[in-house]
Short mmCIF file of C-alpha atoms in Angstrom, two decimals:
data_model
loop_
_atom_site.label_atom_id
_atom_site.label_comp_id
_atom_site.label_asym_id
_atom_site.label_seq_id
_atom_site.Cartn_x
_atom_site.Cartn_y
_atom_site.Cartn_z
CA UNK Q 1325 8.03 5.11 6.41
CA UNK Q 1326 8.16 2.88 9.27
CA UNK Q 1327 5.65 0.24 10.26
CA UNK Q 1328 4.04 -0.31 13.61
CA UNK Q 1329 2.30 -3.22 14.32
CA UNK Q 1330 -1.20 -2.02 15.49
CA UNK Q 1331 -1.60 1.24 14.10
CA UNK Q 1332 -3.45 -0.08 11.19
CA UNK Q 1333 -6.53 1.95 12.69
CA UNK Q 1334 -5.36 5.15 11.96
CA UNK Q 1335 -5.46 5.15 8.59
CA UNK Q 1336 -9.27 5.44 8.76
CA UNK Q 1337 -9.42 8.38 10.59
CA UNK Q 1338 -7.97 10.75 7.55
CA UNK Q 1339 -9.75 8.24 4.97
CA UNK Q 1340 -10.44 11.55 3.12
CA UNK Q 1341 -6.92 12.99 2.99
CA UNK Q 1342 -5.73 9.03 2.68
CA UNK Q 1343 -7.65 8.67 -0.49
CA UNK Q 1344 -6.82 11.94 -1.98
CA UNK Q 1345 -2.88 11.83 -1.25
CA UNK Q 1346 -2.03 8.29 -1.49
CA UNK Q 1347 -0.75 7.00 -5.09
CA UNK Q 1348 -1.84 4.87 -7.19
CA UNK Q 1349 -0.01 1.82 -9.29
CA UNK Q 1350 1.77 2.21 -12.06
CA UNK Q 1351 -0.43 0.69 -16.04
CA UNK Q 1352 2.94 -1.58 -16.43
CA UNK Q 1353 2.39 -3.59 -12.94
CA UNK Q 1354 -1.43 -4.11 -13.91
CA UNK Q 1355 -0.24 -5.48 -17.26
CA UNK Q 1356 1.94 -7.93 -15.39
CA UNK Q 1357 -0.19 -9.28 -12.77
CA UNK Q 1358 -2.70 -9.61 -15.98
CA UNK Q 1359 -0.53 -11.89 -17.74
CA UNK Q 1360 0.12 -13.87 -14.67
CA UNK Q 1361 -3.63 -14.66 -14.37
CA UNK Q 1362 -6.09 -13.33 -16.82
CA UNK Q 1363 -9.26 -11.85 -14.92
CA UNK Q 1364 -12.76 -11.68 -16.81
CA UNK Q 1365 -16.30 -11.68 -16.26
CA UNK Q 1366 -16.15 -14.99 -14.91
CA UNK Q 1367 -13.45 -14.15 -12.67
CA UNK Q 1368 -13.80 -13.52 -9.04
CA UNK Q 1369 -10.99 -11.51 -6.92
CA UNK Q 1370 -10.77 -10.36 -3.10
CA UNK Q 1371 -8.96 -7.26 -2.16
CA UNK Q 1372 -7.35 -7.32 1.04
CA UNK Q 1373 -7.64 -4.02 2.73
CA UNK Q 1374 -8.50 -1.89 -0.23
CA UNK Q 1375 -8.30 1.65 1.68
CA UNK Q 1376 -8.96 4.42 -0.18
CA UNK Q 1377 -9.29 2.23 -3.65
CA UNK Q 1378 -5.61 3.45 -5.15
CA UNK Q 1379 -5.45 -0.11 -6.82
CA UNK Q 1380 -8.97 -1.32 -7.21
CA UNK Q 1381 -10.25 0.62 -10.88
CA UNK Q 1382 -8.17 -1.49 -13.03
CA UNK Q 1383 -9.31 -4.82 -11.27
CA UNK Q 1384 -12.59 -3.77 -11.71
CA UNK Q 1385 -12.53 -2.77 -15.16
CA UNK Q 1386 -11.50 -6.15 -16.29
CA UNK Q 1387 -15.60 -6.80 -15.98
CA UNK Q 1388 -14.14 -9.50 -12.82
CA UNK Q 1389 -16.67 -9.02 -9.28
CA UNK Q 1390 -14.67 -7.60 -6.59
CA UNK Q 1391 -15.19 -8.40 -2.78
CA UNK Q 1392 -12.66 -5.86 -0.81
CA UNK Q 1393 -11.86 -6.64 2.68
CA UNK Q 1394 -11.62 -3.75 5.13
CA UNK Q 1395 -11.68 -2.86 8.71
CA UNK Q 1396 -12.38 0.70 8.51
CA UNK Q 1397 -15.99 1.92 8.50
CA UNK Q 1398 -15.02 5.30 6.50
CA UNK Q 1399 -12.57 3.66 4.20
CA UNK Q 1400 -15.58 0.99 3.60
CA UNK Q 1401 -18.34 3.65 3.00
CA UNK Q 1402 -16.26 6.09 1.08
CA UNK Q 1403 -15.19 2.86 -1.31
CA UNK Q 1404 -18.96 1.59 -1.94
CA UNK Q 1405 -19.61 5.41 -3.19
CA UNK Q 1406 -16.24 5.36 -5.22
CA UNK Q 1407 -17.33 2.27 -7.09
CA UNK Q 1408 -21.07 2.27 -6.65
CA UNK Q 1409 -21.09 2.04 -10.77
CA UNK Q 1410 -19.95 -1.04 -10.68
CA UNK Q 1411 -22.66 -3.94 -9.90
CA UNK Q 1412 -20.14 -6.35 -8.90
CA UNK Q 1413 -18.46 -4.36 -6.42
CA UNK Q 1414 -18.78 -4.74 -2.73
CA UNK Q 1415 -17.14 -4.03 0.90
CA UNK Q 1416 -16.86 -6.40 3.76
CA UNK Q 1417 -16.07 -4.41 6.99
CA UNK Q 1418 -13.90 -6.77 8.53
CA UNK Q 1419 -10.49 -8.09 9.46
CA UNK Q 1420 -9.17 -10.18 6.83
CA UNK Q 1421 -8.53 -12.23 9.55
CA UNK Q 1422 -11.92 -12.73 10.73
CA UNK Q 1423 -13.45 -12.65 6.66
CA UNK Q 1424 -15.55 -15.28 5.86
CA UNK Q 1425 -15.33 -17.27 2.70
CA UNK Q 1426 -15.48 -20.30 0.68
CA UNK Q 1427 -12.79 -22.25 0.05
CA UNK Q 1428 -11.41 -23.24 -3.74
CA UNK Q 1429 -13.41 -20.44 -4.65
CA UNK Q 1430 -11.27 -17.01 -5.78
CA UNK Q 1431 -9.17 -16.60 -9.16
CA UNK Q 1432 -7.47 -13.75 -7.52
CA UNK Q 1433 -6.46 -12.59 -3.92
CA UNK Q 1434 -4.13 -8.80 -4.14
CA UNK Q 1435 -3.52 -6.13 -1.63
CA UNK Q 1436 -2.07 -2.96 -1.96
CA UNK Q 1437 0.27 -1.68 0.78
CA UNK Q 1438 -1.88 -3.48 2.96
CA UNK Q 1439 -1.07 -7.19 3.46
CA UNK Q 1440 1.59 -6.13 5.83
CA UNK Q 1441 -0.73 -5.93 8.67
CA UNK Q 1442 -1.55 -9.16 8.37
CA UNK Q 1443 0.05 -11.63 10.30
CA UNK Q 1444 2.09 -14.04 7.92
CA UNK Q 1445 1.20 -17.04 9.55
CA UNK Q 1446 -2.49 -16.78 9.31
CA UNK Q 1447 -2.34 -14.55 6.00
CA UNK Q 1448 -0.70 -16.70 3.49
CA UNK Q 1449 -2.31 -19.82 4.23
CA UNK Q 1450 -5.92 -18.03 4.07
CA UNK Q 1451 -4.82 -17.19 0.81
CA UNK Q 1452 -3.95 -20.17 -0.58
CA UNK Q 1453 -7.00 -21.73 1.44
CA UNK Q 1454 -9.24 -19.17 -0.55
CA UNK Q 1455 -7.90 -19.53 -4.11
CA UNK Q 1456 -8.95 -22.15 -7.12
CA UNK Q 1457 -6.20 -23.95 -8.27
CA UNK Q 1458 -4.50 -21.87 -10.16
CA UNK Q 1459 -5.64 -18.71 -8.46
CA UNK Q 1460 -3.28 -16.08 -8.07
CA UNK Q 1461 -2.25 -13.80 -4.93
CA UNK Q 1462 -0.74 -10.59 -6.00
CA UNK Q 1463 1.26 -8.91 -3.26
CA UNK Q 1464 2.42 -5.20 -4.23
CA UNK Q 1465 3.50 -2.05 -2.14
CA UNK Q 1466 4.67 1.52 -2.70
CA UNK Q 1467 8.23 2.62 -1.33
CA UNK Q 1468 8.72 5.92 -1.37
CA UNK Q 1469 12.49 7.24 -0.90
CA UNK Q 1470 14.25 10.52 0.05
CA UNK Q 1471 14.89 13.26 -2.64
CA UNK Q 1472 18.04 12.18 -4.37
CA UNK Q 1473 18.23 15.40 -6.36
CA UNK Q 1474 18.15 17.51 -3.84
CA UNK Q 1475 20.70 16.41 -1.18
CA UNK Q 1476 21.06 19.49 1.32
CA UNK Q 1477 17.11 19.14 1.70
CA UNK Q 1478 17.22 15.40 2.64
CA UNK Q 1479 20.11 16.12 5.12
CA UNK Q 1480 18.06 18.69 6.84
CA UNK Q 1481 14.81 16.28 7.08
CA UNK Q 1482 17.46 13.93 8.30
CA UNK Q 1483 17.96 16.33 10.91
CA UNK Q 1484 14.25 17.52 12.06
CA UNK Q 1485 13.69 13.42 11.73
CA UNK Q 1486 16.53 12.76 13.81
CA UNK Q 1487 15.31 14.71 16.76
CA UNK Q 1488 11.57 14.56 16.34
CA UNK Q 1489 10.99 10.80 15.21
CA UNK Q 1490 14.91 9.00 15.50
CA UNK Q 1491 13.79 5.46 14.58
CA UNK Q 1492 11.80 6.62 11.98
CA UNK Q 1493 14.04 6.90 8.51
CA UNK Q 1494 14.46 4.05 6.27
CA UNK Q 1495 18.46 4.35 5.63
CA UNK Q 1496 18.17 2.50 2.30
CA UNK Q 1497 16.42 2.85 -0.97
CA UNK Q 1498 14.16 -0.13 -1.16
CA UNK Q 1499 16.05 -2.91 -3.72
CA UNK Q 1500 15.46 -6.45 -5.53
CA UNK Q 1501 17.07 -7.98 -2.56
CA UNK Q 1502 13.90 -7.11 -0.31
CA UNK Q 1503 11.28 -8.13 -3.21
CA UNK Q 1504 13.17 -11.22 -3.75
CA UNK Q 1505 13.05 -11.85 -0.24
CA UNK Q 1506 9.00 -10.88 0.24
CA UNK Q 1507 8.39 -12.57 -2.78
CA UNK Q 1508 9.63 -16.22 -1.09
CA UNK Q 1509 7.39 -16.00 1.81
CA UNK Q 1510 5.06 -17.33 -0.22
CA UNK Q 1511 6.52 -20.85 -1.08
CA UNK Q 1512 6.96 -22.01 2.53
CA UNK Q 1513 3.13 -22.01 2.29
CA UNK Q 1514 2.93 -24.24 -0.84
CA UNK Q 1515 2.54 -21.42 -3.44
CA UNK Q 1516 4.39 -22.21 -7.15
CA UNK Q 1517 5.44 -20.11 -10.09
CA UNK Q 1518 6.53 -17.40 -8.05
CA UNK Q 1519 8.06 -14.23 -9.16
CA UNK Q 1520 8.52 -9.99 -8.72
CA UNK Q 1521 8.44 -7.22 -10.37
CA UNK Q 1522 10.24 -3.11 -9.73
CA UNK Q 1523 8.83 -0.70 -10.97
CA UNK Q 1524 10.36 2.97 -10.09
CA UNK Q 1525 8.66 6.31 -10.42
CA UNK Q 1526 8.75 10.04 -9.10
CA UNK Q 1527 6.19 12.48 -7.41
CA UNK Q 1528 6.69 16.15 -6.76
CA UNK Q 1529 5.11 18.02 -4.06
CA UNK Q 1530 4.57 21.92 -2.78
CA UNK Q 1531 5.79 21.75 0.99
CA UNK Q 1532 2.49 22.22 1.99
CA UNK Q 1533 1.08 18.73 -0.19
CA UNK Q 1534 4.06 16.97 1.40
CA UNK Q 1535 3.06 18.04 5.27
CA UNK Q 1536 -0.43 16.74 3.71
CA UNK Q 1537 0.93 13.64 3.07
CA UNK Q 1538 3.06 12.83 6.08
CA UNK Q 1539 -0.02 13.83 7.60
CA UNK Q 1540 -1.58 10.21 6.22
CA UNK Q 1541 1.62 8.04 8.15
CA UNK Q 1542 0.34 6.02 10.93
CA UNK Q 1543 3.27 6.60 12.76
CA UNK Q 1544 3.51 10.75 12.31
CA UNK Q 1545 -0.25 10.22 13.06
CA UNK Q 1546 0.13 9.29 16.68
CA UNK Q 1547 2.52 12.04 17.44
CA UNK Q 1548 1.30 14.80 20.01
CA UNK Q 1549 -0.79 17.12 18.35
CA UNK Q 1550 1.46 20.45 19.43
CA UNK Q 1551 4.63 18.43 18.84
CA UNK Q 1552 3.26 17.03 15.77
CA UNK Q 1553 2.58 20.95 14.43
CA UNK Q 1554 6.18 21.83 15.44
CA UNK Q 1555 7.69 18.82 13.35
CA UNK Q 1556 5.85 19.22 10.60
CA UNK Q 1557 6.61 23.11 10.67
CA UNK Q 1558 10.29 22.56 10.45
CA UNK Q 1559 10.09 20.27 7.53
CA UNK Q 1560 7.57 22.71 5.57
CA UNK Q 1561 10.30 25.39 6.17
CA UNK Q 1562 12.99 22.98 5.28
CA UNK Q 1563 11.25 22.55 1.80
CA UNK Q 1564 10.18 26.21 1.32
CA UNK Q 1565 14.05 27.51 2.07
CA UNK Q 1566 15.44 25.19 -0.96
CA UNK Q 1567 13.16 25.85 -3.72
CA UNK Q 1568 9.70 24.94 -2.27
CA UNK Q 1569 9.32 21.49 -3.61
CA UNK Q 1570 10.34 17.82 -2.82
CA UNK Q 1571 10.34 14.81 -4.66
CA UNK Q 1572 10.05 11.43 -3.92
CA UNK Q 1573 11.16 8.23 -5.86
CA UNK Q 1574 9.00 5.60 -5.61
CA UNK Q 1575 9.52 1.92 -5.77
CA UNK Q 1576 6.57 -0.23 -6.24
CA UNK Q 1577 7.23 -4.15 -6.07
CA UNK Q 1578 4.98 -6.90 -6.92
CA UNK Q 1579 4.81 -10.34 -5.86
CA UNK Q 1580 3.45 -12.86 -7.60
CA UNK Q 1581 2.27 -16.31 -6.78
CA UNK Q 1582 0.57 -19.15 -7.65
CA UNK Q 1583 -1.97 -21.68 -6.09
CA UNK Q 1584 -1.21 -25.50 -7.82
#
């Protein structure tokens, strides 16, 4: 789905829905960044915008404290309840921007479709600012794709898209091209070792969990209400006149990179 700068607000008002219809990460991407830098008891990490948790359990259960970094109250106070087993789990409400922190003093900085919203510029160097030599950032990101199996369905969204949101369809399947090329943002700010990982998946959906989960897109989210139910409407008919299901196929890519 598209990104607009400044919209990262709305995510907070469907924190519910958000948490409940987002994915999560796929066991083989944990067992990467894991082997990139091994996380124990000892280990601190930060979790830049952590949202409804998707990628924060496996962190977590590494025995590692976790400090998550996020700006929306109800994404915040539904996470502390989420987690509230573990002891060294805890929320900042804040702009990553604006968090406050010791330097040299984090084995692991990661954020999950989130580190997007942060500027690049003042991101990546509070990263590497933030980190123990030898800490690790771990970039990653879901990229969800049309329904390649069922092509007269993704022409017709094409269609309702094209005339209720027109700059708003990806034309290509994310690739290695675009990991490759997030993944070397990070040596211009002195990071080393630094690598990516693909991972590809599928979810299936009911027309009426898909209109759930469009209904979790910042930019659907700031549609007119009326003309929002009208757009929606055509795609849940859409779905419901070729079989009543759509699938997406995911890509999930992971950067990887290391503080000297």
């Amino acid at each position: 789905m598209a990104i607009i700068k400044g919209l990262e607000w709305t995510f907070d008002t469907v924190a519910e829905q958000y948490e409940k219809l987002r994915p999560g990460y796929v066991e083989e991407m944990y067992e990467d960044i894991f082997k990139y830098r091994q996380l124990d008891k000892t280990s601190h990490a930060v979790e830049v915008g952590i949202g409804g948790g998707q990628a924060t359990l496996p962190i977590l259960k590494t025995g590692c404290k976790v400090t998550a970094v996020e700006y929306g109250k109800n994404f915040s106070e539904l996470c502390r309840d989420k987690f509230r087993e573990f002891s060294e789990f805890s929320v900042v409400h804040t702009k990553f921007e604006d968090f406050a922190y010791e330097s040299n003093s984090y084995d692991l900085v990661y954020s999950a479709s989130a580190f997007h919203w942060v500027p690049e510029e003042i991101g990546y160097p509070k990263v590497f600012d933030m980190l123990k030599s030898g800490g690790a950032f771990a970039r990653f990101a879901n990229h969800p794709y049309e329904d390649k199996g069922r092509k007269e369905l993704s022409q017709t969204i094409d269609r309702i898209y094209a005339v209720h949101m027109p700059n708003a369809k990806e034309g290509n399947e994310y690739g290695e091209q675009e990991a490759k090329e997030r993944a070397e943002i990070a040596q211009k700010y002195g990071f080393i070792d630094i690598c990516y990982h693909l991972y590809r998946r599928t979810r299936t959906f009911s027309a009426k969990q898909y209109i759930a989960l469009l209904g979790t897109y910042s930019d659907h989210m700031i549609i007119e209400e009326e003309k929002r139910k009208v757009f929606f409407s055509e795609i849940e008919d859409a779905i419901n006149r070729f079989g009543g299901q759509i699938t997406l196929y995911d890509t999930i890519d992971l950067q990887l990179a290391r503080k000297p």
